[in-house]
C-alpha positions as YAML, in Angstrom:
chain: A
units: angstrom
residues:
- id: 1
  name: MET
  ca: [-0.16, 0.15, 0.01]
- id: 2
  name: LEU
  ca: [1.19, 3.58, -0.94]
- id: 3
  name: LEU
  ca: [0.68, 6.87, 0.53]
- id: 4
  name: THR
  ca: [1.92, 10.10, -0.75]
- id: 5
  name: ILE
  ca: [1.64, 13.42, 0.79]
- id: 6
  name: THR
  ca: [2.32, 16.53, -1.56]
- id: 7
  name: THR
  ca: [3.03, 20.37, -1.03]
- id: 8
  name: THR
  ca: [3.75, 23.24, -2.91]
- id: 9
  name: TYR
  ca: [4.30, 25.53, -0.07]
- id: 10
  name: GLN
  ca: [7.74, 27.28, -0.83]
- id: 11
  name: PRO
  ca: [10.13, 26.04, -0.18]
- id: 12
  name: ALA
  ca: [8.47, 22.74, -0.51]
- id: 13
  name: THR
  ca: [11.13, 21.09, 0.69]
- id: 14
  name: ASP
  ca: [10.56, 22.18, 4.12]
- id: 15
  name: LEU
  ca: [8.25, 19.06, 4.36]
- id: 16
  name: GLY
  ca: [11.26, 17.24, 4.81]
- id: 17
  name: TYR
  ca: [11.69, 19.12, 8.16]
- id: 18
  name: LEU
  ca: [8.35, 18.47, 9.17]
- id: 19
  name: LEU
  ca: [8.34, 14.79, 8.46]
- id: 20
  name: HIS
  ca: [11.71, 14.44, 10.14]
- id: 21
  name: LYS
  ca: [12.93, 12.55, 6.79]
- id: 22
  name: ASN
  ca: [15.58, 13.77, 5.00]
- id: 23
  name: PRO
  ca: [14.43, 14.13, 0.96]
- id: 24
  name: ALA
  ca: [17.95, 12.72, -0.31]
- id: 25
  name: ARG
  ca: [17.94, 9.14, 0.88]
- id: 26
  name: LEU
  ca: [15.43, 6.14, 1.58]
- id: 27
  name: GLN
  ca: [14.57, 5.46, 5.14]
- id: 28
  name: SER
  ca: [12.89, 2.37, 6.31]
- id: 29
  name: VAL
  ca: [11.42, 1.46, 9.78]
- id: 30
  name: GLU
  ca: [10.44, -2.06, 11.04]
- id: 31
  name: VAL
  ca: [6.50, -1.87, 11.52]
- id: 32
  name: ALA
  ca: [4.27, -4.83, 12.66]
- id: 33
  name: GLY
  ca: [3.97, -7.30, 9.96]
- id: 34
  name: GLY
  ca: [6.79, -5.79, 8.02]
- id: 35
  name: GLN
  ca: [8.59, -2.73, 6.83]
- id: 36
  name: ALA
  ca: [7.57, 0.84, 5.92]
- id: 37
  name: HIS
  ca: [9.71, 2.86, 3.46]
- id: 38
  name: VAL
  ca: [9.87, 6.53, 3.22]
- id: 39
  name: PHE
  ca: [11.37, 8.21, 0.15]
- id: 40
  name: TYR
  ca: [10.87, 11.51, -1.95]
- id: 41
  name: PRO
  ca: [9.76, 10.97, -5.68]
- id: 42
  name: GLU
  ca: [10.02, 14.67, -6.03]
- id: 43
  name: ALA
  ca: [11.99, 17.36, -3.89]
- id: 44
  name: THR
  ca: [12.30, 20.71, -5.44]
- id: 45
  name: ALA
  ca: [11.66, 24.20, -3.83]
- id: 46
  name: GLU
  ca: [8.33, 24.61, -5.99]
- id: 47
  name: ARG
  ca: [6.92, 21.01, -5.09]
- id: 48
  name: CYS
  ca: [7.67, 18.16, -2.85]
- id: 49
  name: THR
  ca: [6.07, 14.78, -2.37]
- id: 50
  name: ALA
  ca: [7.09, 12.29, 0.65]
- id: 51
  name: ALA
  ca: [5.91, 8.74, -0.06]
- id: 52
  name: LEU
  ca: [5.28, 5.92, 2.65]
- id: 53
  name: LEU
  ca: [5.07, 2.66, 1.18]
- id: 54
  name: LEU
  ca: [4.17, -0.31, 3.32]
- id: 55
  name: ASP
  ca: [5.45, -3.72, 2.55]
- id: 56
  name: LEU
  ca: [3.74, -6.43, 4.44]
- id: 57
  name: ASP
  ca: [4.77, -10.13, 4.70]
- id: 58
  name: PRO
  ca: [1.66, -12.00, 4.07]
- id: 59
  name: VAL
  ca: [3.08, -15.26, 5.51]
- id: 60
  name: GLY
  ca: [4.47, -13.25, 8.58]
- id: 61
  name: LEU
  ca: [0.82, -11.77, 9.25]
- id: 62
  name: VAL
  ca: [-0.44, -15.52, 9.75]
- id: 63
  name: ARG
  ca: [2.36, -16.94, 11.68]
- id: 64
  name: GLY
  ca: [1.59, -17.58, 14.89]
- id: 65
  name: ARG
  ca: [-2.05, -17.32, 14.55]
- id: 66
  name: GLY
  ca: [-4.33, -20.31, 15.08]
- id: 67
  name: PRO
  ca: [-7.64, -20.78, 12.92]
- id: 68
  name: SER
  ca: [-9.74, -17.79, 13.42]
- id: 69
  name: GLY
  ca: [-13.07, -19.80, 12.94]
- id: 70
  name: GLU
  ca: [-14.34, -16.85, 10.48]
- id: 71
  name: GLY
  ca: [-14.67, -16.96, 6.88]
- id: 72
  name: PHE
  ca: [-13.48, -19.64, 4.49]
- id: 73
  name: ALA
  ca: [-10.67, -22.17, 5.10]
- id: 74
  name: LEU
  ca: [-7.96, -20.27, 3.56]
- id: 75
  name: GLU
  ca: [-8.82, -16.65, 4.54]
- id: 76
  name: GLN
  ca: [-5.75, -16.24, 6.49]
- id: 77
  name: TYR
  ca: [-3.55, -16.73, 3.20]
- id: 78
  name: VAL
  ca: [-5.89, -15.29, 0.67]
- id: 79
  name: ASN
  ca: [-7.12, -11.84, 1.69]
- id: 80
  name: ASP
  ca: [-6.51, -7.86, 1.37]
- id: 81
  name: ARG
  ca: [-4.46, -7.17, 4.34]
- id: 82
  name: PRO
  ca: [-1.32, -7.04, 2.48]
- id: 83
  name: TYR
  ca: [-2.83, -4.40, 0.00]
- id: 84
  name: VAL
  ca: [-5.39, -2.14, 1.78]
- id: 85
  name: ALA
  ca: [-4.93, 1.15, 3.82]
- id: 86
  name: SER
  ca: [-5.89, -0.29, 7.20]
- id: 87
  name: SER
  ca: [-4.75, 0.13, 11.05]
- id: 88
  name: PHE
  ca: [-1.39, -1.57, 9.60]
- id: 89
  name: LEU
  ca: [-0.92, 1.82, 7.73]
- id: 90
  name: SER
  ca: [-1.90, 3.87, 10.80]
- id: 91
  name: GLY
  ca: [0.53, 2.02, 12.83]
- id: 92
  name: ALA
  ca: [3.06, 2.58, 10.21]
- id: 93
  name: LEU
  ca: [2.05, 6.48, 10.12]
- id: 94
  name: SER
  ca: [2.59, 6.62, 13.76]
- id: 95
  name: LYS
  ca: [6.23, 4.66, 13.65]
- id: 96
  name: ALA
  ca: [7.65, 6.52, 10.49]
- id: 97
  name: PHE
  ca: [5.87, 10.18, 11.27]
- id: 98
  name: GLY
  ca: [5.05, 10.42, 14.69]
- id: 99
  name: THR
  ca: [7.22, 13.37, 16.07]
- id: 100
  name: ALA
  ca: [5.21, 15.40, 13.06]
- id: 101
  name: MET
  ca: [1.99, 13.80, 14.12]
- id: 102
  name: ASN
  ca: [2.57, 15.21, 17.59]
- id: 103
  name: GLY
  ca: [3.38, 18.74, 15.98]
- id: 104
  name: THR
  ca: [7.24, 18.76, 16.95]
- id: 105
  name: CYS
  ca: [10.05, 20.31, 14.65]
- id: 106
  name: LYS
  ca: [13.25, 20.61, 16.68]
- id: 107
  name: ASP
  ca: [15.04, 22.12, 13.71]
- id: 108
  name: ARG
  ca: [12.33, 24.75, 12.87]
- id: 109
  name: PRO
  ca: [9.90, 24.78, 15.92]
- id: 110
  name: ASP
  ca: [7.57, 27.53, 14.03]
- id: 111
  name: LEU
  ca: [6.84, 25.29, 11.20]
- id: 112
  name: PRO
  ca: [4.46, 22.77, 12.55]
- id: 113
  name: ALA
  ca: [1.91, 25.50, 13.06]
- id: 114
  name: GLN
  ca: [2.25, 26.86, 9.57]
- id: 115
  name: ALA
  ca: [-0.99, 26.02, 7.49]
- id: 116
  name: LEU
  ca: [0.27, 24.24, 4.18]
- id: 117
  name: PRO
  ca: [-1.60, 23.23, 0.68]
- id: 118
  name: LEU
  ca: [-1.18, 19.51, 0.84]
- id: 119
  name: ALA
  ca: [-2.85, 16.88, -1.52]
- id: 120
  name: VAL
  ca: [-2.65, 13.23, -0.27]
- id: 121
  name: ARG
  ca: [-3.20, 9.97, -2.50]
- id: 122
  name: VAL
  ca: [-3.85, 6.66, -0.70]
- id: 123
  name: ALA
  ca: [-3.90, 3.39, -2.90]
- id: 124
  name: VAL
  ca: [-6.11, 1.71, -2.12]
- id: 125
  name: VAL
  ca: [-8.60, 2.07, 0.48]
- id: 126
  name: SER
  ca: [-11.73, -0.31, 1.38]
- id: 127
  name: ALA
  ca: [-14.83, 1.67, 2.17]
- id: 128
  name: PRO
  ca: [-18.47, 0.51, 2.72]
- id: 129
  name: GLY
  ca: [-19.58, 2.71, -0.15]
- id: 130
  name: PRO
  ca: [-17.96, 5.41, -2.41]
- id: 131
  name: ASP
  ca: [-19.82, 8.31, -0.61]
- id: 132
  name: TRP
  ca: [-18.15, 7.45, 2.84]
- id: 133
  name: PRO
  ca: [-14.72, 8.91, 2.00]
- id: 134
  name: ARG
  ca: [-16.54, 12.15, 1.30]
- id: 135
  name: ARG
  ca: [-18.61, 11.86, 4.41]
- id: 136
  name: LEU
  ca: [-15.81, 11.20, 6.74]
- id: 137
  name: PHE
  ca: [-13.08, 13.80, 4.98]
- id: 138
  name: GLU
  ca: [-15.44, 16.46, 3.51]
- id: 139
  name: PRO
  ca: [-16.29, 17.66, 6.85]
- id: 140
  name: LEU
  ca: [-12.90, 18.50, 7.89]
- id: 141
  name: GLY
  ca: [-12.26, 20.56, 4.70]
- id: 142
  name: TYR
  ca: [-10.66, 18.56, 2.47]
- id: 143
  name: GLU
  ca: [-11.58, 18.08, -1.42]
- id: 144
  name: VAL
  ca: [-12.17, 14.55, -1.94]
- id: 145
  name: ALA
  ca: [-11.90, 12.45, -5.23]
- id: 146
  name: ILE
  ca: [-12.12, 8.85, -5.84]
- id: 147
  name: GLU
  ca: [-11.07, 6.51, -8.35]
- id: 148
  name: THR
  ca: [-12.89, 3.20, -8.47]
- id: 149
  name: THR
  ca: [-11.65, -0.24, -9.20]
- id: 150
  name: PRO
  ca: [-13.41, -2.56, -11.35]
- id: 151
  name: LEU
  ca: [-13.84, -6.20, -9.86]
- id: 152
  name: ASP
  ca: [-12.57, -7.50, -13.30]
- id: 153
  name: PRO
  ca: [-11.70, -5.19, -16.42]
- id: 154
  name: THR
  ca: [-12.63, -8.22, -18.60]
- id: 155
  name: VAL
  ca: [-16.38, -8.37, -17.17]
- id: 156
  name: PRO
  ca: [-17.66, -4.92, -16.97]
- id: 157
  name: ALA
  ca: [-21.08, -6.14, -15.92]
- id: 158
  name: TRP
  ca: [-19.46, -6.94, -12.54]
- id: 159
  name: GLY
  ca: [-19.36, -3.53, -11.76]
- id: 160
  name: ASP
  ca: [-16.84, -1.82, -9.35]
- id: 161
  name: SER
  ca: [-15.23, -3.31, -6.46]
- id: 162
  name: ARG
  ca: [-15.30, -2.02, -2.76]
- id: 163
  name: TYR
  ca: [-11.56, -0.68, -3.06]
- id: 164
  name: TYR
  ca: [-10.77, 2.83, -4.16]
- id: 165
  name: THR
  ca: [-7.91, 5.17, -4.91]
- id: 166
  name: LEU
  ca: [-8.49, 8.16, -2.58]
- id: 167
  name: HIS
  ca: [-7.26, 11.86, -3.19]
- id: 168
  name: LEU
  ca: [-7.59, 14.22, -0.68]
- id: 169
  name: ARG
  ca: [-6.57, 17.99, -1.21]
- id: 170
  name: HIS
  ca: [-6.59, 21.03, 1.31]
- id: 171
  name: SER
  ca: [-5.94, 24.60, 0.81]
- id: 172
  name: GLY
  ca: [-4.17, 25.25, 4.09]
- id: 173
  name: LEU
  ca: [-4.00, 22.80, 6.92]
- id: 174
  name: ARG
  ca: [-1.32, 21.80, 9.43]
- id: 175
  name: LEU
  ca: [0.69, 18.59, 8.45]
- id: 176
  name: GLN
  ca: [-0.02, 17.38, 12.00]
- id: 177
  name: ASP
  ca: [-3.81, 17.71, 11.20]
- id: 178
  name: VAL
  ca: [-3.62, 15.85, 8.12]
- id: 179
  name: LEU
  ca: [-1.68, 12.68, 9.58]
- id: 180
  name: THR
  ca: [-4.02, 12.66, 12.61]
- id: 181
  name: HIS
  ca: [-7.00, 12.33, 10.31]
- id: 182
  name: LEU
  ca: [-5.55, 9.49, 8.30]
- id: 183
  name: TYR
  ca: [-4.33, 7.78, 11.34]
- id: 184
  name: VAL
  ca: [-7.97, 7.81, 12.66]
- id: 185
  name: LEU
  ca: [-10.26, 7.36, 9.55]
- id: 186
  name: LEU
  ca: [-8.35, 5.01, 7.48]
- id: 187
  name: PRO
  ca: [-9.10, 2.22, 9.87]
- id: 188
  name: VAL
  ca: [-12.61, 3.47, 10.16]
- id: 189
  name: LEU
  ca: [-12.96, 3.06, 6.36]
- id: 190
  name: ASP
  ca: [-11.52, -0.34, 6.57]
- id: 191
  name: ASN
  ca: [-13.32, -1.43, 9.60]
- id: 192
  name: ASP
  ca: [-10.96, -3.75, 10.92]
- id: 193
  name: LYS
  ca: [-7.86, -3.93, 13.46]
- id: 194
  name: HIS
  ca: [-4.66, -5.96, 13.44]
- id: 195
  name: TYR
  ca: [-4.89, -6.02, 17.14]
- id: 196
  name: TYR
  ca: [-7.05, -6.24, 20.53]
- id: 197
  name: ILE
  ca: [-9.46, -3.34, 21.38]
- id: 198
  name: GLY
  ca: [-9.04, -2.02, 24.98]
- id: 199
  name: GLU
  ca: [-9.43, 1.11, 27.02]
- id: 200
  name: ASN
  ca: [-6.21, 2.04, 25.74]
- id: 201
  name: GLU
  ca: [-7.42, 2.45, 22.29]
- id: 202
  name: ALA
  ca: [-10.54, 4.51, 23.46]
- id: 203
  name: GLU
  ca: [-7.92, 6.83, 25.06]
- id: 204
  name: LYS
  ca: [-6.22, 7.26, 22.00]
- id: 205
  name: LEU
  ca: [-9.07, 8.11, 20.02]
- id: 206
  name: LEU
  ca: [-9.99, 10.95, 22.24]
- id: 207
  name: HIS
  ca: [-6.71, 12.03, 22.15]
- id: 208
  name: ARG
  ca: [-6.08, 12.22, 18.35]
- id: 209
  name: GLY
  ca: [-9.89, 13.15, 17.76]
- id: 210
  name: ALA
  ca: [-9.64, 16.25, 20.25]
- id: 211
  name: GLY
  ca: [-10.45, 19.58, 18.29]
- id: 212
  name: TRP
  ca: [-12.15, 17.96, 15.51]
- id: 213
  name: LEU
  ca: [-14.01, 14.54, 16.34]
- id: 214
  name: PRO
  ca: [-16.74, 16.22, 18.70]
- id: 215
  name: GLN
  ca: [-17.93, 18.52, 15.95]
- id: 216
  name: HIS
  ca: [-17.75, 15.95, 13.33]
- id: 217
  name: PRO
  ca: [-21.19, 14.68, 11.89]
- id: 218
  name: GLU
  ca: [-20.17, 11.07, 11.56]
- id: 219
  name: ARG
  ca: [-18.57, 10.97, 15.07]
- id: 220
  name: GLY
  ca: [-20.77, 8.15, 15.92]
- id: 221
  name: PHE
  ca: [-19.98, 6.00, 12.96]
- id: 222
  name: ILE
  ca: [-16.45, 6.78, 13.30]
- id: 223
  name: THR
  ca: [-16.34, 5.88, 17.13]
- id: 224
  name: ARG
  ca: [-18.23, 2.72, 16.51]
- id: 225
  name: ARG
  ca: [-16.01, 1.43, 13.86]
- id: 226
  name: TYR
  ca: [-12.67, 2.69, 15.29]
- id: 227
  name: LEU
  ca: [-13.57, 0.73, 18.57]
- id: 228
  name: ARG
  ca: [-14.96, -2.45, 16.82]
- id: 229
  name: TYR
  ca: [-18.75, -1.96, 18.18]
- id: 230
  name: LEU
  ca: [-17.55, -2.81, 21.51]
- id: 231
  name: ALA
  ca: [-20.28, -1.33, 23.65]
- id: 232
  name: ALA
  ca: [-18.29, -1.09, 26.87]
- id: 233
  name: TYR
  ca: [-15.65, 1.44, 25.17]
- id: 234
  name: VAL
  ca: [-18.11, 2.88, 22.36]
- id: 235
  name: ASN
  ca: [-20.89, 4.30, 24.76]
- id: 236
  name: PRO
  ca: [-18.45, 5.90, 27.43]
- id: 237
  name: THR
  ca: [-16.41, 7.37, 24.47]
- id: 238
  name: LEU
  ca: [-19.26, 8.87, 22.89]
- id: 239
  name: ALA
  ca: [-20.36, 10.35, 26.09]
- id: 240
  name: ARG
  ca: [-17.10, 11.88, 26.83]
- id: 241
  name: LEU
  ca: [-16.91, 13.18, 23.38]
- id: 242
  name: LEU
  ca: [-20.13, 15.27, 23.94]
- id: 243
  name: GLU
  ca: [-18.90, 16.65, 27.22]
- id: 244
  name: GLY
  ca: [-19.11, 20.43, 27.48]
- id: 245
  name: THR
  ca: [-21.55, 20.43, 24.55]
- id: 246
  name: GLU
  ca: [-25.53, 20.85, 24.83]
- id: 247
  name: GLU
  ca: [-25.94, 17.84, 22.68]
- id: 248
  name: GLU
  ca: [-27.20, 14.57, 24.02]
- id: 249
  name: LEU
  ca: [-26.01, 11.15, 23.75]
- id: 250
  name: PRO
  ca: [-27.70, 9.88, 20.53]
- id: 251
  name: GLU
  ca: [-29.12, 6.31, 20.67]
- id: 252
  name: PRO
  ca: [-27.08, 3.71, 19.49]
- id: 253
  name: ALA
  ca: [-27.49, 3.28, 15.57]
- id: 254
  name: ALA
  ca: [-27.91, -0.01, 13.98]
- id: 255
  name: PRO
  ca: [-24.31, -1.11, 13.10]
- id: 256
  name: ASP
  ca: [-23.29, -2.56, 9.96]
- id: 257
  name: ALA
  ca: [-21.49, -5.27, 11.70]
- id: 258
  name: PRO
  ca: [-22.58, -7.14, 14.83]
- id: 259
  name: GLU
  ca: [-22.34, -5.30, 18.18]
- id: 260
  name: THR
  ca: [-20.70, -8.77, 19.54]
- id: 261
  name: ALA
  ca: [-18.15, -8.73, 16.94]
- id: 262
  name: ARG
  ca: [-14.82, -9.63, 18.63]
- id: 263
  name: PRO
  ca: [-11.63, -7.81, 17.93]
- id: 264
  name: ARG
  ca: [-8.92, -10.01, 15.94]
- id: 265
  name: ARG
  ca: [-5.25, -10.15, 16.04]
- id: 266
  name: ALA
  ca: [-3.57, -10.73, 12.71]
...
């Protein structure tokens, strides 16, 4: 899976300072399930693009797991996990760009507060429908464009798959905010996580969602899917999101996955 971030802010190579990654060289980090590679396809004063390539080992994702009891017999080996933006990509963002996500830049301490023109491309995302990337990202000020993927180019009658290439554009936003939005919302679109969900995950959502999630019109959908429909965490988290507002906690909406769904480990 591949994520790119492009800016035309000048000098555009300031993106390297923000991400703490030198545009002149490839850098790799070990992440859950494989490796994340950071490189710059272009780096000029006028335009700079940083790319995060996540290379997951399909066999490594299965090693150490027993039968899940879900899906078909070969699901552990035949699935989309190595190719689709998911919690694996969120983990890679945190590992590779964690300092930038926290808004820290030692060499240029004033730079993280700068609103930049930014364009993001994610190939590919899984979503419950083509309207959902817009419903999640447009309220945050992004222009959203989606490229559909046919199930089989040789059989047009089958229509499009549930996989999309996502394009986001913002005329002026802190890089810290963009990374945080991606960190939270990509697993929400995918609706799966490669680790167990507990109280720490609820706290993480409250921390990363501070400043934007309480006002988001789809905060209920985001919270339920981020916490895998576990009512013990979803309901208190929604209540805390509404603290200090005049809104009341809404009635739980019918989820698009069973409320009893258990978290899964990859």
